[in-house]
Amino acid sequence: MQVPSSTTGRDEGSGGVGGGSVGENGKEVEHTQSTQSTQYDSIGAKYLEIKVLPAVQPEMCSVLSALGGEEGVMGRKCLDLACGTGKYTHLLSSLGATSVTGYDISPAMISSAKATYPPSSHPSLHFGVADCSVPSSLPAESTGSFDLVFSAWFLNYAGTERELTNMFRVVQEQMSSQRGSRFVGLTTDAHDPDVSIPKHGFYGLDVFVLDPAYVDPDTGVHLGTKARVRVGGEGGFEFDCFQFRANVYERCAGRAGLEVKWREVVVPDDERRGTGYWDEWLRRPTFSMMEARRVGEW
């Protein structure tokens, strides 16, 4: 989990996440100064409380569907960007990955991940602190070495197209050159028909719309909305994120040499399914699933 301080309203700045200017060759030149903050240091392991809420319960089955289950992960070397406390890092390992590396900007999150999945009992899991939004921040030796790159709740913390493009550049640079390497990501709902309308008491969450017509501060282009998610009411915790439209993700991925396809969200196959319980959730899911490959590899 990563939150851009320049766009959450907590530490306003003029720079973007791994922002850059355009060089002589027409390509963006990366700035090494990131505006990513460690907001999640104050949340830490409490973040796990969100995972049991009905609003979030479709995550696991949707992720499994997008990954392709064991068949899509078995024998692959995997990377989990913005891994948080390591839930999905461990999932990838349990599905048969040969090794899984998880990075997050928050030392508190990584400490929690290491405590939950110590190397003594989980030797195939590796965790480290890194700003996943800046291409140069990940170890050079890892570049181009992963068959599968995964992220959950990472891309939605970009506050500009420049920031989002750099996140996709991180993905692209970490992917193996072998045909079939891919990225699977979970982000805020990119297809919400009522994106500017708040969600109060929405399957256990409150989602406040801070800016219903959020524009890119660099370009003035309308990207979507800026929102605040609250867990546990007034006594709980909250964090800010962005809900960009699908075409924004597709455009930024394309600049990084990737092509996006959107995957189905899936609700749990239990007694609630088919009763109407999930109808409103399915109309306005709390997330979207995407898969990306290098342009021309689909």
mmCIF file with all atom_site columns, N, CA, C and O in Angstrom, residues 78-84 86 89 99-104 110 113-114 124-130 132 146 150:
data_model
loop_
_atom_site.group_PDB
_atom_site.id
_atom_site.type_symbol
_atom_site.label_atom_id
_atom_site.label_alt_id
_atom_site.label_comp_id
_atom_site.label_asym_id
_atom_site.label_entity_id
_atom_site.label_seq_id
_atom_site.pdbx_PDB_ins_code
_atom_site.Cartn_x
_atom_site.Cartn_y
_atom_site.Cartn_z
_atom_site.occupancy
_atom_site.B_iso_or_equiv
_atom_site.pdbx_formal_charge
_atom_site.auth_seq_id
_atom_site.auth_comp_id
_atom_site.auth_asym_id
_atom_site.auth_atom_id
_atom_site.pdbx_PDB_model_num
ATOM 1   N N  . CYS A 1 78  ? 7.570  -14.556 -9.010  1.00 0.00 ? 78  CYS A N  1
ATOM 2   C CA . CYS A 1 78  ? 6.558  -13.504 -8.895  1.00 0.00 ? 78  CYS A CA 1
ATOM 3   C C  . CYS A 1 78  ? 7.054  -12.309 -8.082  1.00 0.00 ? 78  CYS A C  1
ATOM 4   O O  . CYS A 1 78  ? 7.899  -12.445 -7.190  1.00 0.00 ? 78  CYS A O  1
ATOM 5   N N  . LEU A 1 79  ? 6.467  -11.162 -8.401  1.00 0.00 ? 79  LEU A N  1
ATOM 6   C CA . LEU A 1 79  ? 6.743  -9.910  -7.694  1.00 0.00 ? 79  LEU A CA 1
ATOM 7   C C  . LEU A 1 79  ? 5.424  -9.316  -7.244  1.00 0.00 ? 79  LEU A C  1
ATOM 8   O O  . LEU A 1 79  ? 4.472  -9.238  -8.023  1.00 0.00 ? 79  LEU A O  1
ATOM 9   N N  . ASP A 1 80  ? 5.369  -8.889  -5.992  1.00 0.00 ? 80  ASP A N  1
ATOM 10  C CA . ASP A 1 80  ? 4.176  -8.247  -5.432  1.00 0.00 ? 80  ASP A CA 1
ATOM 11  C C  . ASP A 1 80  ? 4.534  -6.807  -5.094  1.00 0.00 ? 80  ASP A C  1
ATOM 12  O O  . ASP A 1 80  ? 5.264  -6.549  -4.127  1.00 0.00 ? 80  ASP A O  1
ATOM 13  N N  . LEU A 1 81  ? 4.034  -5.865  -5.894  1.00 0.00 ? 81  LEU A N  1
ATOM 14  C CA . LEU A 1 81  ? 4.327  -4.448  -5.693  1.00 0.00 ? 81  LEU A CA 1
ATOM 15  C C  . LEU A 1 81  ? 3.366  -3.840  -4.683  1.00 0.00 ? 81  LEU A C  1
ATOM 16  O O  . LEU A 1 81  ? 2.163  -4.059  -4.769  1.00 0.00 ? 81  LEU A O  1
ATOM 17  N N  . ALA A 1 82  ? 3.894  -3.053  -3.750  1.00 0.00 ? 82  ALA A N  1
ATOM 18  C CA . ALA A 1 82  ? 3.092  -2.474  -2.672  1.00 0.00 ? 82  ALA A CA 1
ATOM 19  C C  . ALA A 1 82  ? 2.397  -3.592  -1.924  1.00 0.00 ? 82  ALA A C  1
ATOM 20  O O  . ALA A 1 82  ? 1.178  -3.622  -1.785  1.00 0.00 ? 82  ALA A O  1
ATOM 21  N N  . CYS A 1 83  ? 3.183  -4.525  -1.405  1.00 0.00 ? 83  CYS A N  1
ATOM 22  C CA . CYS A 1 83  ? 2.681  -5.789  -0.852  1.00 0.00 ? 83  CYS A CA 1
ATOM 23  C C  . CYS A 1 83  ? 1.991  -5.646  0.488   1.00 0.00 ? 83  CYS A C  1
ATOM 24  O O  . CYS A 1 83  ? 1.332  -6.583  0.947   1.00 0.00 ? 83  CYS A O  1
ATOM 25  N N  . GLY A 1 84  ? 2.136  -4.499  1.157   1.00 0.00 ? 84  GLY A N  1
ATOM 26  C CA . GLY A 1 84  ? 1.493  -4.338  2.456   1.00 0.00 ? 84  GLY A CA 1
ATOM 27  C C  . GLY A 1 84  ? 1.984  -5.367  3.458   1.00 0.00 ? 84  GLY A C  1
ATOM 28  O O  . GLY A 1 84  ? 3.183  -5.590  3.615   1.00 0.00 ? 84  GLY A O  1
ATOM 29  N N  . GLY A 1 86  ? 1.669  -8.538  3.246   1.00 0.00 ? 86  GLY A N  1
ATOM 30  C CA . GLY A 1 86  ? 2.090  -9.782  2.621   1.00 0.00 ? 86  GLY A CA 1
ATOM 31  C C  . GLY A 1 86  ? 1.011  -10.800 2.326   1.00 0.00 ? 86  GLY A C  1
ATOM 32  O O  . GLY A 1 86  ? 1.319  -11.940 1.963   1.00 0.00 ? 86  GLY A O  1
ATOM 33  N N  . THR A 1 89  ? 1.293  -11.772 -1.301  1.00 0.00 ? 89  THR A N  1
ATOM 34  C CA . THR A 1 89  ? 2.612  -12.360 -1.491  1.00 0.00 ? 89  THR A CA 1
ATOM 35  C C  . THR A 1 89  ? 2.567  -13.830 -1.099  1.00 0.00 ? 89  THR A C  1
ATOM 36  O O  . THR A 1 89  ? 3.041  -14.713 -1.819  1.00 0.00 ? 89  THR A O  1
ATOM 37  N N  . SER A 1 99  ? 9.261  -18.514 -6.235  1.00 0.00 ? 99  SER A N  1
ATOM 38  C CA . SER A 1 99  ? 9.653  -17.523 -5.236  1.00 0.00 ? 99  SER A CA 1
ATOM 39  C C  . SER A 1 99  ? 8.790  -16.292 -5.442  1.00 0.00 ? 99  SER A C  1
ATOM 40  O O  . SER A 1 99  ? 8.312  -16.040 -6.552  1.00 0.00 ? 99  SER A O  1
ATOM 41  N N  . VAL A 1 100 ? 8.599  -15.529 -4.363  1.00 0.00 ? 100 VAL A N  1
ATOM 42  C CA . VAL A 1 100 ? 7.806  -14.309 -4.440  1.00 0.00 ? 100 VAL A CA 1
ATOM 43  C C  . VAL A 1 100 ? 8.517  -13.222 -3.646  1.00 0.00 ? 100 VAL A C  1
ATOM 44  O O  . VAL A 1 100 ? 8.855  -13.423 -2.479  1.00 0.00 ? 100 VAL A O  1
ATOM 45  N N  . THR A 1 101 ? 8.720  -12.072 -4.281  1.00 0.00 ? 101 THR A N  1
ATOM 46  C CA . THR A 1 101 ? 9.325  -10.925 -3.618  1.00 0.00 ? 101 THR A CA 1
ATOM 47  C C  . THR A 1 101 ? 8.273  -9.845  -3.464  1.00 0.00 ? 101 THR A C  1
ATOM 48  O O  . THR A 1 101 ? 7.562  -9.521  -4.417  1.00 0.00 ? 101 THR A O  1
ATOM 49  N N  . GLY A 1 102 ? 8.161  -9.311  -2.261  1.00 0.00 ? 102 GLY A N  1
ATOM 50  C CA . GLY A 1 102 ? 7.200  -8.248  -1.998  1.00 0.00 ? 102 GLY A CA 1
ATOM 51  C C  . GLY A 1 102 ? 7.896  -6.987  -1.539  1.00 0.00 ? 102 GLY A C  1
ATOM 52  O O  . GLY A 1 102 ? 8.756  -7.042  -0.649  1.00 0.00 ? 102 GLY A O  1
ATOM 53  N N  . TYR A 1 103 ? 7.539  -5.852  -2.161  1.00 0.00 ? 103 TYR A N  1
ATOM 54  C CA . TYR A 1 103 ? 8.092  -4.564  -1.768  1.00 0.00 ? 103 TYR A CA 1
ATOM 55  C C  . TYR A 1 103 ? 6.969  -3.624  -1.352  1.00 0.00 ? 103 TYR A C  1
ATOM 56  O O  . TYR A 1 103 ? 5.873  -3.645  -1.924  1.00 0.00 ? 103 TYR A O  1
ATOM 57  N N  . ASP A 1 104 ? 7.253  -2.780  -0.372  1.00 0.00 ? 104 ASP A N  1
ATOM 58  C CA . ASP A 1 104 ? 6.324  -1.745  0.046   1.00 0.00 ? 104 ASP A CA 1
ATOM 59  C C  . ASP A 1 104 ? 7.124  -0.571  0.582   1.00 0.00 ? 104 ASP A C  1
ATOM 60  O O  . ASP A 1 104 ? 8.212  -0.760  1.142   1.00 0.00 ? 104 ASP A O  1
ATOM 61  N N  . ILE A 1 110 ? 6.142  -3.725  6.046   1.00 0.00 ? 110 ILE A N  1
ATOM 62  C CA . ILE A 1 110 ? 7.127  -4.769  5.789   1.00 0.00 ? 110 ILE A CA 1
ATOM 63  C C  . ILE A 1 110 ? 7.497  -5.505  7.078   1.00 0.00 ? 110 ILE A C  1
ATOM 64  O O  . ILE A 1 110 ? 7.666  -6.729  7.084   1.00 0.00 ? 110 ILE A O  1
ATOM 65  N N  . ALA A 1 113 ? 4.764  -7.899  7.652   1.00 0.00 ? 113 ALA A N  1
ATOM 66  C CA . ALA A 1 113 ? 4.853  -9.018  6.714   1.00 0.00 ? 113 ALA A CA 1
ATOM 67  C C  . ALA A 1 113 ? 5.929  -10.015 7.144   1.00 0.00 ? 113 ALA A C  1
ATOM 68  O O  . ALA A 1 113 ? 5.716  -11.233 7.119   1.00 0.00 ? 113 ALA A O  1
ATOM 69  N N  . LYS A 1 114 ? 7.082  -9.507  7.533   1.00 0.00 ? 114 LYS A N  1
ATOM 70  C CA . LYS A 1 114 ? 8.173  -10.386 7.958   1.00 0.00 ? 114 LYS A CA 1
ATOM 71  C C  . LYS A 1 114 ? 7.827  -11.146 9.230   1.00 0.00 ? 114 LYS A C  1
ATOM 72  O O  . LYS A 1 114 ? 8.233  -12.304 9.410   1.00 0.00 ? 114 LYS A O  1
ATOM 73  N N  . SER A 1 124 ? 10.479 -19.167 0.645   1.00 0.00 ? 124 SER A N  1
ATOM 74  C CA . SER A 1 124 ? 10.318 -18.675 -0.730  1.00 0.00 ? 124 SER A CA 1
ATOM 75  C C  . SER A 1 124 ? 9.798  -17.244 -0.785  1.00 0.00 ? 124 SER A C  1
ATOM 76  O O  . SER A 1 124 ? 9.660  -16.671 -1.874  1.00 0.00 ? 124 SER A O  1
ATOM 77  N N  . LEU A 1 125 ? 9.499  -16.657 0.382   1.00 0.00 ? 125 LEU A N  1
ATOM 78  C CA . LEU A 1 125 ? 8.997  -15.286 0.443   1.00 0.00 ? 125 LEU A CA 1
ATOM 79  C C  . LEU A 1 125 ? 10.120 -14.334 0.833   1.00 0.00 ? 125 LEU A C  1
ATOM 80  O O  . LEU A 1 125 ? 10.898 -14.612 1.750   1.00 0.00 ? 125 LEU A O  1
ATOM 81  N N  . HIS A 1 126 ? 10.194 -13.205 0.142   1.00 0.00 ? 126 HIS A N  1
ATOM 82  C CA . HIS A 1 126 ? 11.224 -12.209 0.412   1.00 0.00 ? 126 HIS A CA 1
ATOM 83  C C  . HIS A 1 126 ? 10.563 -10.834 0.437   1.00 0.00 ? 126 HIS A C  1
ATOM 84  O O  . HIS A 1 126 ? 9.804  -10.486 -0.470  1.00 0.00 ? 126 HIS A O  1
ATOM 85  N N  . PHE A 1 127 ? 10.866 -10.055 1.474   1.00 0.00 ? 127 PHE A N  1
ATOM 86  C CA . PHE A 1 127 ? 10.246 -8.746  1.643   1.00 0.00 ? 127 PHE A CA 1
ATOM 87  C C  . PHE A 1 127 ? 11.301 -7.659  1.764   1.00 0.00 ? 127 PHE A C  1
ATOM 88  O O  . PHE A 1 127 ? 12.370 -7.877  2.338   1.00 0.00 ? 127 PHE A O  1
ATOM 89  N N  . GLY A 1 128 ? 10.979 -6.481  1.242   1.00 0.00 ? 128 GLY A N  1
ATOM 90  C CA . GLY A 1 128 ? 11.890 -5.359  1.345   1.00 0.00 ? 128 GLY A CA 1
ATOM 91  C C  . GLY A 1 128 ? 11.168 -4.035  1.239   1.00 0.00 ? 128 GLY A C  1
ATOM 92  O O  . GLY A 1 128 ? 10.055 -3.969  0.702   1.00 0.00 ? 128 GLY A O  1
ATOM 93  N N  . VAL A 1 129 ? 11.797 -2.986  1.741   1.00 0.00 ? 129 VAL A N  1
ATOM 94  C CA . VAL A 1 129 ? 11.232 -1.647  1.676   1.00 0.00 ? 129 VAL A CA 1
ATOM 95  C C  . VAL A 1 129 ? 11.702 -0.973  0.389   1.00 0.00 ? 129 VAL A C  1
ATOM 96  O O  . VAL A 1 129 ? 12.906 -0.914  0.114   1.00 0.00 ? 129 VAL A O  1
ATOM 97  N N  . ALA A 1 130 ? 10.763 -0.502  -0.406  1.00 0.00 ? 130 ALA A N  1
ATOM 98  C CA . ALA A 1 130 ? 11.105 0.212   -1.645  1.00 0.00 ? 130 ALA A CA 1
ATOM 99  C C  . ALA A 1 130 ? 9.897  1.015   -2.100  1.00 0.00 ? 130 ALA A C  1
ATOM 100 O O  . ALA A 1 130 ? 8.748  0.632   -1.858  1.00 0.00 ? 130 ALA A O  1
ATOM 101 N N  . CYS A 1 132 ? 7.719  1.609   -4.816  1.00 0.00 ? 132 CYS A N  1
ATOM 102 C CA . CYS A 1 132 ? 7.391  0.879   -6.049  1.00 0.00 ? 132 CYS A CA 1
ATOM 103 C C  . CYS A 1 132 ? 6.936  1.785   -7.174  1.00 0.00 ? 132 CYS A C  1
ATOM 104 O O  . CYS A 1 132 ? 6.696  1.316   -8.297  1.00 0.00 ? 132 CYS A O  1
ATOM 105 N N  . PHE A 1 146 ? 10.948 -11.266 -13.531 1.00 0.00 ? 146 PHE A N  1
ATOM 106 C CA . PHE A 1 146 ? 9.719  -11.848 -12.989 1.00 0.00 ? 146 PHE A CA 1
ATOM 107 C C  . PHE A 1 146 ? 8.748  -12.272 -14.097 1.00 0.00 ? 146 PHE A C  1
ATOM 108 O O  . PHE A 1 146 ? 8.461  -11.519 -15.019 1.00 0.00 ? 146 PHE A O  1
ATOM 109 N N  . PHE A 1 150 ? 2.405  -8.645  -9.745  1.00 0.00 ? 150 PHE A N  1
ATOM 110 C CA . PHE A 1 150 ? 1.073  -8.476  -9.170  1.00 0.00 ? 150 PHE A CA 1
ATOM 111 C C  . PHE A 1 150 ? 1.058  -7.231  -8.304  1.00 0.00 ? 150 PHE A C  1
ATOM 112 O O  . PHE A 1 150 ? 2.067  -6.852  -7.705  1.00 0.00 ? 150 PHE A O  1
#
